[in-house]
XYZ file of C-alpha atoms in Angstrom:
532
model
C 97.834 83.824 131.463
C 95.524 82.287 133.666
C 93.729 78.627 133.558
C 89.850 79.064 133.707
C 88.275 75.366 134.528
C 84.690 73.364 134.178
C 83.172 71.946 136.761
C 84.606 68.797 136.464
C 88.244 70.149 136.054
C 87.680 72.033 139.372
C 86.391 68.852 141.055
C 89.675 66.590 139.755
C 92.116 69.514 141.249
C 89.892 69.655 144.910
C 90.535 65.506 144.869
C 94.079 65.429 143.708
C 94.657 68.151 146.476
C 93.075 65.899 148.881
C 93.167 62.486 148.302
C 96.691 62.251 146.599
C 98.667 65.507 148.215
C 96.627 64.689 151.698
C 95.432 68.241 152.246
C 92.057 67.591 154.808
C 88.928 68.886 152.980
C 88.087 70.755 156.083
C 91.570 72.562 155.946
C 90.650 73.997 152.834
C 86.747 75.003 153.558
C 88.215 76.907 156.604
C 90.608 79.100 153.872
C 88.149 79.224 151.640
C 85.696 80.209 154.717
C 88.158 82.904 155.593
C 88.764 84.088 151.872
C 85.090 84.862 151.676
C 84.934 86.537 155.217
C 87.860 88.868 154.505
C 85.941 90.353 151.551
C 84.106 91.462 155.012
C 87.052 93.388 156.545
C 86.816 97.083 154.832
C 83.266 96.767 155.564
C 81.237 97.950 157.855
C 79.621 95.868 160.356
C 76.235 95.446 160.055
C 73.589 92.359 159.773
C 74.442 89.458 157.453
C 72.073 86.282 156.331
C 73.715 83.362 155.392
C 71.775 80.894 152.930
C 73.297 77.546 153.299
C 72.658 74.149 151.324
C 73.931 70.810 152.495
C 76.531 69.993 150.642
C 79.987 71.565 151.041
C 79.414 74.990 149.757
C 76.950 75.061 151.675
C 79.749 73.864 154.716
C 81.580 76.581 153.527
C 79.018 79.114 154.128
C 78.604 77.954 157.706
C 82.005 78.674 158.255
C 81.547 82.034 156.862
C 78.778 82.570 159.185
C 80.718 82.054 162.265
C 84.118 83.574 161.305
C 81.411 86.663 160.755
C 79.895 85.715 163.993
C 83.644 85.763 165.341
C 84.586 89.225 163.835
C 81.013 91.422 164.905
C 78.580 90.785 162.477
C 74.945 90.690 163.702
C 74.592 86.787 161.393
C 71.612 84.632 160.568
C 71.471 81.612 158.884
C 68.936 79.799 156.866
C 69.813 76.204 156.218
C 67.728 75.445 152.964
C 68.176 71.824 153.030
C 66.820 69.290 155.120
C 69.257 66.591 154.182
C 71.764 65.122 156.125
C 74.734 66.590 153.700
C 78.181 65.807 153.386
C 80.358 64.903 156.355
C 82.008 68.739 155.982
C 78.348 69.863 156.330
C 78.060 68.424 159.569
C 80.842 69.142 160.767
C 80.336 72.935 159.885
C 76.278 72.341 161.100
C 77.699 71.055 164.239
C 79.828 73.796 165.454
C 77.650 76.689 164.712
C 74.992 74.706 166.791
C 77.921 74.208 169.702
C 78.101 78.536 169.451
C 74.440 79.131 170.211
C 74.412 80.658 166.430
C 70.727 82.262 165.086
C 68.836 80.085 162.643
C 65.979 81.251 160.771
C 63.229 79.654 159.109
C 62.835 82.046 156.359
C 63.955 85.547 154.758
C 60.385 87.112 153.246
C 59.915 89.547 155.522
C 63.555 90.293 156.811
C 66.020 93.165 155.686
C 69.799 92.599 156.283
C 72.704 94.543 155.139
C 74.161 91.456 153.413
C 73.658 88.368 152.135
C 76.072 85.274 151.954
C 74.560 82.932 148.901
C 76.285 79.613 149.594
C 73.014 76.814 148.234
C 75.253 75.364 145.298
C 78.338 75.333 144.369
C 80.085 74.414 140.868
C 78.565 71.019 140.949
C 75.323 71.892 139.770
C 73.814 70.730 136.436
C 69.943 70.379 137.264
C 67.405 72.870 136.910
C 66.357 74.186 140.230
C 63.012 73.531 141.450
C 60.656 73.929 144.108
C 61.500 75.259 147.600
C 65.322 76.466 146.307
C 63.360 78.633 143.794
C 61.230 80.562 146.304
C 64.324 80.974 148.379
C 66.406 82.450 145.405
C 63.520 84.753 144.293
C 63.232 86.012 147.323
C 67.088 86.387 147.634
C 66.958 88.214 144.704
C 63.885 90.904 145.555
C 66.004 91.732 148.933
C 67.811 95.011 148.496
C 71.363 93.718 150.277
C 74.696 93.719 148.814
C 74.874 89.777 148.255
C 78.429 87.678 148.122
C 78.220 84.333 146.124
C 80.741 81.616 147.458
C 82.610 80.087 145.022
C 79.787 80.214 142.135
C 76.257 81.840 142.292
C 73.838 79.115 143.204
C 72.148 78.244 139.980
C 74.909 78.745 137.154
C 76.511 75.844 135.788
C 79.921 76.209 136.187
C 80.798 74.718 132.738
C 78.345 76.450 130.658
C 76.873 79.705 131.813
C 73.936 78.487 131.765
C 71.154 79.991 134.023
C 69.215 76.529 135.455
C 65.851 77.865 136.105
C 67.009 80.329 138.317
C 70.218 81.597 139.732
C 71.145 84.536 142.692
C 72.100 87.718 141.179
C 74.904 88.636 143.303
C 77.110 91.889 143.747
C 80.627 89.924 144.023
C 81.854 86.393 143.519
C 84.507 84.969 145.695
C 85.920 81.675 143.697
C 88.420 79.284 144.761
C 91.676 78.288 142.444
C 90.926 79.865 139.686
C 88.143 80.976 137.342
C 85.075 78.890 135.779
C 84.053 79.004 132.179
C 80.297 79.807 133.674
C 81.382 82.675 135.158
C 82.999 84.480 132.103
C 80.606 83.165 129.618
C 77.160 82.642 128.605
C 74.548 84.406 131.239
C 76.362 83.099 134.491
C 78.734 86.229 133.588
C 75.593 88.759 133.752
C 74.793 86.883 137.788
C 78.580 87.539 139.085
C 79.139 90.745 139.584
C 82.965 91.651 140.798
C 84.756 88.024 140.675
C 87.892 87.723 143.336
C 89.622 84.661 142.646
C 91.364 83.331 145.891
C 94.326 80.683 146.193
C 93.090 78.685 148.642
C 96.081 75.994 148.616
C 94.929 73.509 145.889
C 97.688 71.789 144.348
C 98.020 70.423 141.151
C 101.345 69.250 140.464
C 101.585 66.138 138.709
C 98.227 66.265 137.329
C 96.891 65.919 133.863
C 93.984 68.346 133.224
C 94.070 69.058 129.946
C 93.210 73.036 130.143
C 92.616 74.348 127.033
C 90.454 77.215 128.232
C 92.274 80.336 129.999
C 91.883 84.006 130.622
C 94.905 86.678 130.011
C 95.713 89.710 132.760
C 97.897 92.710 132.931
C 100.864 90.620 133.838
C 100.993 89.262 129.935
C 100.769 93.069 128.946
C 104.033 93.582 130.458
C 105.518 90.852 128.519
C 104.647 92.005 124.916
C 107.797 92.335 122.676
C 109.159 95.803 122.655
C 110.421 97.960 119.852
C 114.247 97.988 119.418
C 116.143 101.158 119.616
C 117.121 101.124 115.916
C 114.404 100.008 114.299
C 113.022 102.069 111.558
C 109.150 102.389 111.385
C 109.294 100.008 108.323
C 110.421 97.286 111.369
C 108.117 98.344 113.833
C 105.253 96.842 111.155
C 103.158 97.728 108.500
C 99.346 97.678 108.364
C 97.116 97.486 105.517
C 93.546 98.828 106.354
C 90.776 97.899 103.695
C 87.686 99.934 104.730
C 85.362 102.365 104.071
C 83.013 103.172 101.223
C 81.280 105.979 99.560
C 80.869 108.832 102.458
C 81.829 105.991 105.484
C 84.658 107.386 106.618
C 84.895 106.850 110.668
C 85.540 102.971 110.808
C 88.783 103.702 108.461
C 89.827 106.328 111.015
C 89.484 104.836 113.999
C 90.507 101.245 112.997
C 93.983 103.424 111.818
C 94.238 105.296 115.007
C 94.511 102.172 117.079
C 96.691 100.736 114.715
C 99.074 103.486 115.106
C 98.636 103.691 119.400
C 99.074 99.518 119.319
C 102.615 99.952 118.124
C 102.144 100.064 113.950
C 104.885 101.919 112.206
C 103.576 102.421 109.238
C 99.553 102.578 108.423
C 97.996 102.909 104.889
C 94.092 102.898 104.032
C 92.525 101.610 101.203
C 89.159 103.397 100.877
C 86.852 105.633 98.434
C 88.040 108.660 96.949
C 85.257 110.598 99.253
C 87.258 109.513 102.205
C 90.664 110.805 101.318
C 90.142 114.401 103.422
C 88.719 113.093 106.062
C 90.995 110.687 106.613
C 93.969 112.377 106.034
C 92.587 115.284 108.840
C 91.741 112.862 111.283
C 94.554 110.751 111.011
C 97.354 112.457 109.041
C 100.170 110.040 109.549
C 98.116 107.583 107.640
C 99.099 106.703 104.007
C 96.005 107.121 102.113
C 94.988 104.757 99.059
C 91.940 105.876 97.250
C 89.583 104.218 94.163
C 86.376 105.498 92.716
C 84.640 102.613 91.147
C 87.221 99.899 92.077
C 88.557 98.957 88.325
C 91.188 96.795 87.439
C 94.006 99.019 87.722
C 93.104 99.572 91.238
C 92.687 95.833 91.614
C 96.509 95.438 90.546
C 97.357 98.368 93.100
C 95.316 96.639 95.913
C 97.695 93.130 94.986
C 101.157 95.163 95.535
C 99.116 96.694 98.630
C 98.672 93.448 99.912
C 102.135 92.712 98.553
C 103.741 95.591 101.528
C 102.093 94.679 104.413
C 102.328 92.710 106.990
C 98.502 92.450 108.646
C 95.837 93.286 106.572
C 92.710 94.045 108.092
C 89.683 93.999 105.514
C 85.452 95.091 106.513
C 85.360 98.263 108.541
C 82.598 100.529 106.950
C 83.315 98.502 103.775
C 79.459 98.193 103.381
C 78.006 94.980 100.846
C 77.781 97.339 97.730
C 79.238 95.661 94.109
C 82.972 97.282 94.529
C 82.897 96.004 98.049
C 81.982 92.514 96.801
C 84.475 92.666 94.444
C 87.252 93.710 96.749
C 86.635 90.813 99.277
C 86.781 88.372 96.421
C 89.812 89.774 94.950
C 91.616 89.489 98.226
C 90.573 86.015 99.149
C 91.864 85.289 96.006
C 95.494 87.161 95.916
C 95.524 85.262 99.177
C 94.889 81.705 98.012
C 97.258 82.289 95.035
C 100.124 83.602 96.887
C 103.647 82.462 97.244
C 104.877 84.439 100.581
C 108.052 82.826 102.096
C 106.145 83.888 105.068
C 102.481 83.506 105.802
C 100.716 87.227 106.454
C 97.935 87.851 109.076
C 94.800 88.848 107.334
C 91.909 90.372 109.823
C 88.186 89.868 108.597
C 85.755 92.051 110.239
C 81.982 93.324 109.704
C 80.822 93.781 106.561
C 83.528 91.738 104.711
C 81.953 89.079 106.890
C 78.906 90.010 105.989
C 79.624 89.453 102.636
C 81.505 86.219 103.249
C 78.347 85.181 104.604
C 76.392 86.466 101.702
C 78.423 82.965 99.814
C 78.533 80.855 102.369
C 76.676 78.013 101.051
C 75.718 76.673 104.660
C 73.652 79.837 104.709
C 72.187 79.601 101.162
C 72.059 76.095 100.225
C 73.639 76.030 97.197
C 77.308 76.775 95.956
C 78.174 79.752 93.953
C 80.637 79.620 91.344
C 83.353 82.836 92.571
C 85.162 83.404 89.188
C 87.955 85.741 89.588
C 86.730 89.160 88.963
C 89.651 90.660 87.538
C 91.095 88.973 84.536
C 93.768 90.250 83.835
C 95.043 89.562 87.273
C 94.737 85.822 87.242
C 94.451 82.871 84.994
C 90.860 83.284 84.853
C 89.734 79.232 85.989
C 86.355 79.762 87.944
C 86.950 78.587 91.743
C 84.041 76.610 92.338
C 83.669 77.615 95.773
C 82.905 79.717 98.203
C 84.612 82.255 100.187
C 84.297 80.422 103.162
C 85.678 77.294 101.777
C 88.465 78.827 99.973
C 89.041 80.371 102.983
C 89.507 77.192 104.628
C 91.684 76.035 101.823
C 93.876 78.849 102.410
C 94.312 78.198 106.083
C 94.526 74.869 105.458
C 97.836 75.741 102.701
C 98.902 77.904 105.543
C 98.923 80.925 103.109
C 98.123 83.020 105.132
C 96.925 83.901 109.207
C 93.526 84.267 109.062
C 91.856 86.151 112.197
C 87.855 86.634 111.951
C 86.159 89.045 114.347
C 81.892 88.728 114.110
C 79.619 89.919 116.649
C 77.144 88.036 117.884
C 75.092 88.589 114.783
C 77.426 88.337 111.884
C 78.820 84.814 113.624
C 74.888 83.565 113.082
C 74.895 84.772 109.960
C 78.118 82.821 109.161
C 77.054 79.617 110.934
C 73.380 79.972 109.981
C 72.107 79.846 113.746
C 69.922 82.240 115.489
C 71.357 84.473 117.181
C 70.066 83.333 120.350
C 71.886 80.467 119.974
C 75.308 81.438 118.819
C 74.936 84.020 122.075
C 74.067 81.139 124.664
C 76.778 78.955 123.670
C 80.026 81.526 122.457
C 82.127 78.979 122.980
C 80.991 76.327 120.765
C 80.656 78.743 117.950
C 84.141 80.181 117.900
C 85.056 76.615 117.649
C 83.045 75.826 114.801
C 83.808 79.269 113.000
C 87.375 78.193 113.416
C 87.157 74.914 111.702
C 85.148 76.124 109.284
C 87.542 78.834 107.997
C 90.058 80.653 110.223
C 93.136 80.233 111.854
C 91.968 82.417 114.919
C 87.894 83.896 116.089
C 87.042 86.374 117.851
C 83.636 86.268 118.845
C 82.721 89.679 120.269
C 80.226 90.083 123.232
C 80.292 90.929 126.822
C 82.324 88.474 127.225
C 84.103 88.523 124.361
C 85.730 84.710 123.343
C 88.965 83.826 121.151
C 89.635 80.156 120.110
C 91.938 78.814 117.837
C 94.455 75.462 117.232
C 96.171 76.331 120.963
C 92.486 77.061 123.273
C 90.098 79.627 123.879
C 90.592 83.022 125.540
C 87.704 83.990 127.516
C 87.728 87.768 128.016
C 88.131 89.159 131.489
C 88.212 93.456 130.090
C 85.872 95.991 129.182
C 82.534 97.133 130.519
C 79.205 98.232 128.763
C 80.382 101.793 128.239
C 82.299 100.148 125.402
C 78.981 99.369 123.827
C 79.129 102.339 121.449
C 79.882 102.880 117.847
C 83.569 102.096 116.368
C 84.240 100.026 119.540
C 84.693 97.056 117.053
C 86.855 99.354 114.510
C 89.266 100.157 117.287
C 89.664 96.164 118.016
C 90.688 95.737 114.756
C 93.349 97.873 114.705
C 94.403 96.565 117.929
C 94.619 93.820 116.424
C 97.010 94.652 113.786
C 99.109 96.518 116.067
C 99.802 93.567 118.203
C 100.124 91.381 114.845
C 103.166 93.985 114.341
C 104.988 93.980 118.197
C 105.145 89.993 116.837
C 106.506 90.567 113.785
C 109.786 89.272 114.928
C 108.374 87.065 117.926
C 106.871 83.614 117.053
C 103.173 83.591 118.633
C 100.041 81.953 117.794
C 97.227 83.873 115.482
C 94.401 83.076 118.811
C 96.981 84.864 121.613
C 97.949 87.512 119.040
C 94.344 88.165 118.973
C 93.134 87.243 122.615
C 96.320 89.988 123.780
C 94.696 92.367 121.879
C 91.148 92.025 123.007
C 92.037 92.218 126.468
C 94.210 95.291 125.805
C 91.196 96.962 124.132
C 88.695 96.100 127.061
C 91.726 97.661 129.152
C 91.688 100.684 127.544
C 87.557 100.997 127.790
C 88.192 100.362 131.810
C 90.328 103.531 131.467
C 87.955 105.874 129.519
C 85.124 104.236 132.200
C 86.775 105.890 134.858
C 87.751 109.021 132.834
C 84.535 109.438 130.274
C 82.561 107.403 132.699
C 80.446 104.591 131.075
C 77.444 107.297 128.849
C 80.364 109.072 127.713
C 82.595 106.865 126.492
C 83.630 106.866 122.415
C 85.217 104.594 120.304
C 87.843 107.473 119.955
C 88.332 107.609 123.455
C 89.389 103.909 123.824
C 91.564 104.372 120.933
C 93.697 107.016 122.635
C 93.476 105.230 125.978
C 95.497 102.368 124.225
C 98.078 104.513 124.151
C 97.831 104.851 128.057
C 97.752 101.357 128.917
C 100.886 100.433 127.011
């Protein structure tokens, strides 16, 4: 696991480095200088701009420009600032003058094999204006491979956000560790590869308060591990609630990873139309059909429920009547139970979408949710939503309750436009989370998990994963992982962060097998099995 900072995180482990360990500023701009320089070294050598501002990123790019300068490279520089910058600046400024070094006055009509971007750094949080806009269009209409240091100039560091303008670069080299700006929101889109270099900041001894991280390959390797006499009862048991009438493929694939994540035991609750299907595709599965979802299948669904330990309920489920009915009947075996042991319950798409459907933040008035099976319960009408008896459930701790919306279905369940609830993921896991889960998972590019312990900003995947299923395979990830812990005491947001980064794993693997047009949903299933 890995600590990804703001801005103003960053800037409190750069002073505690210097002003309390008494590491000189300069000390560290020349490792970060070199850092960024021996992204250089497999390259070949060619003619490099460097775009410098005056404050100490834009020291740092000056000593970029001569440790080039040093190595072969043909280097210009463009100082875009007329200020007198920090000291570091002109200290940097100073010795590239003492070494004869090229400036240039502008970049319009110049080609160069690369570009160094070095105008802002993480400290950013105006929008940029004026003369640092022409220079960054023009940066950005020059055909070189470009290499940001530390942060692309014009993405806030804490946000994402894009402030008027920002260089679109081919590779980030960033000190420490990670940003939240460069992960999330449209700063992740301006990156390209990030390299994240330990330049020697130390802080020991030093409250931060991180509650924002990122998890790598290292954390794979410590997932629990099946015993060598377990039984596949031991090795978990997943409950899959999906599919309706002629949807078949969610309920297959969502099983399939299931089964490749580490499940021992699988069963499907779907339509009678499924059962062939199902049972070809995925014949290890334990199929559980209904036709019109009555009341004995109801009371089959409870002692369902009863067996496992995840549930996952929405895949291909569609917002029909028996679907409706099925949702409510969960939420309510779930807020009635009397487990010794909570169970981890996985919401995704169209149960969701039906949550949403009663969410009375999205239709401004409270439906009354009676129980729709009499015979099951003691018939009182629950005068609330599913999202607020969700809540009380979670609050009861009855049960683990992970959510997984995309972009759309979280705007749906917050009532925000989807604009929004893409611009700022963060805040909307958050507020999904106190509104009515233990863990969220809100899928995107850069895909964010947040619950009671932090967020998890994704650092997997690519956009061949951007095909159909992709999201039924996470949520048998999901439950997989939910099993490997059945023994293992871990929190419902790492359960679920784990497996998101294991899926986006497993699409890196099928990118460099299927390549990214001809990746499937299927493929990344069976890649899961590779990874692990």
């Amino acid at each position: 696991m890995k600590y990804v900072l703001s801005s103003k995180q960053m800037k409190q482990v750069d002073d505690h480095s210097i002003h309390y360990i008494g590491i000189p500023s300069v000390v560290l701009m020349e490792r970060a200088a070199l850092a960024v320089a021996d992204e250089f070294l497999n390259m070949k050598k060619g003619s490099v701009l460097v775009v410098s501002g005056s404050g100490n990123n834009g020291a740092d790019g000056l000593a970029v420009a001569r440790i080039l300068y040093q190595r072969g490279f043909d280097v210009d520089i463009l100082l875009v600032s007329d200020k007198e910058g920090t000291k570091e600046y002109a200290i940097q400024k100073s010795i590239i003058e003492n070494m004869g070094m090229s400036l240039v006055n502008k970049v319009a009509d110049a080609t160069y094999d690369y570009i160094v971007d070095a105008i802002f750094g993480i400290g950013l949080s105006r929008e940029i204006t004026g003369y640092y806009k022409e220079v960054i269009n023009v940066i950005n209409h020059i055909h070189s491979y470009k290499i940001a240091v530390d942060i692309p100039s014009g993405i806030n560091a804490s946000t994402g956000e894009v402030m008027g303008i920002a260089v679109k670069v081919d590779k980030t080299v960033t000190f420490g560790y990670n940003k939240i700006g460069m992960l999330c929101g449209k700063g992740k889109n301006y990156c390209g590869t990030i390299v994240v270099k330990d330049i020697g900041f130390v802080c020991d001894n030093m409250r931060l308060d991180i509650d924002t991280f990122s998890i790598d390959r290292n954390d794979i390797c410590q997932l629990p591990k099946h015993k060598s006499d377990y039984d596949k009862g031991k090795c978990g048991k997943t409950l899959i609630i999906a599919g309706s009438k002629d949807m078949c493929g969610a309920a297959c694939l969502s099983a399939k990873a299931a089964f490749r994540s580490g499940c021992g035991l699988v069963r499907v609750f779907t339509h009678a139309d499924n059962k062939i299907p199902l049972i070809v595709k995925v014949p290890e599965v334990i199929s559980d059909i209904y036709n019109d979802y009555t009341d004995k299948d109801a009371i089959h669904l409870k002692e369902l429920i009863e067996w496992a330990d995840c549930i996952v309920i929405g895949p291909g489920l569609s917002t029909q009547e028996s679907s409706v009915r099925i949702v409510n009947d969960v939420i309510y075996f779930m807020a009635k139970a009397t487990w010794n042991i909570p169970k981890t319950f996985v919401f995704d798409a169209d149960a969701l979408n039906i949550i949403a459907a009663q969410n009375p933040q999205l239709t401004s008035k409270s439906f009354e949710i009676q129980p729709l099976n009499p015979s099951l319960n003691d018939q009182q009408p629950v005068n609330l939503s599913l999202v607020q008896q969700l809540e009380y459930i979670k609050q009861q701790n009855k049960a683990h309750i992970i959510i997984t919306p995309h972009i759309g279905e979280a705007s749906r369940l917050l009532k925000k436009d989807i604009l929004q609830v893409k611009e700022h993921p963060i805040e909307s896991a958050k507020k999904l989370y106190a509104m009515m889960c233990n863990a969220c998972v809100l899928k995107d590019y850069a895909t964010v998990t947040t619950g009671n312990d932090g967020t998890y900003i994704n650092t997997s995947g690519n956009c061949g994963m951007a095909t159909a299923g992709s999201g039924d395979v996470l949520t048998g990830v999901i439950a997989g992982i939910v099993c490997l812990y059945k023994y293992e005491a871990a929190s419902p947001e790492w359960i679920a962060a784990m497996a998101v980064y294991i899926h986006g794993c497993a699409g890196d693997i099928c990118k460099e097998e299927k390549g990214v047009n001809g990746t499937m949903a299927w493929d990344i299933a069976e890649a899961i099995a590779k990874l692990l």
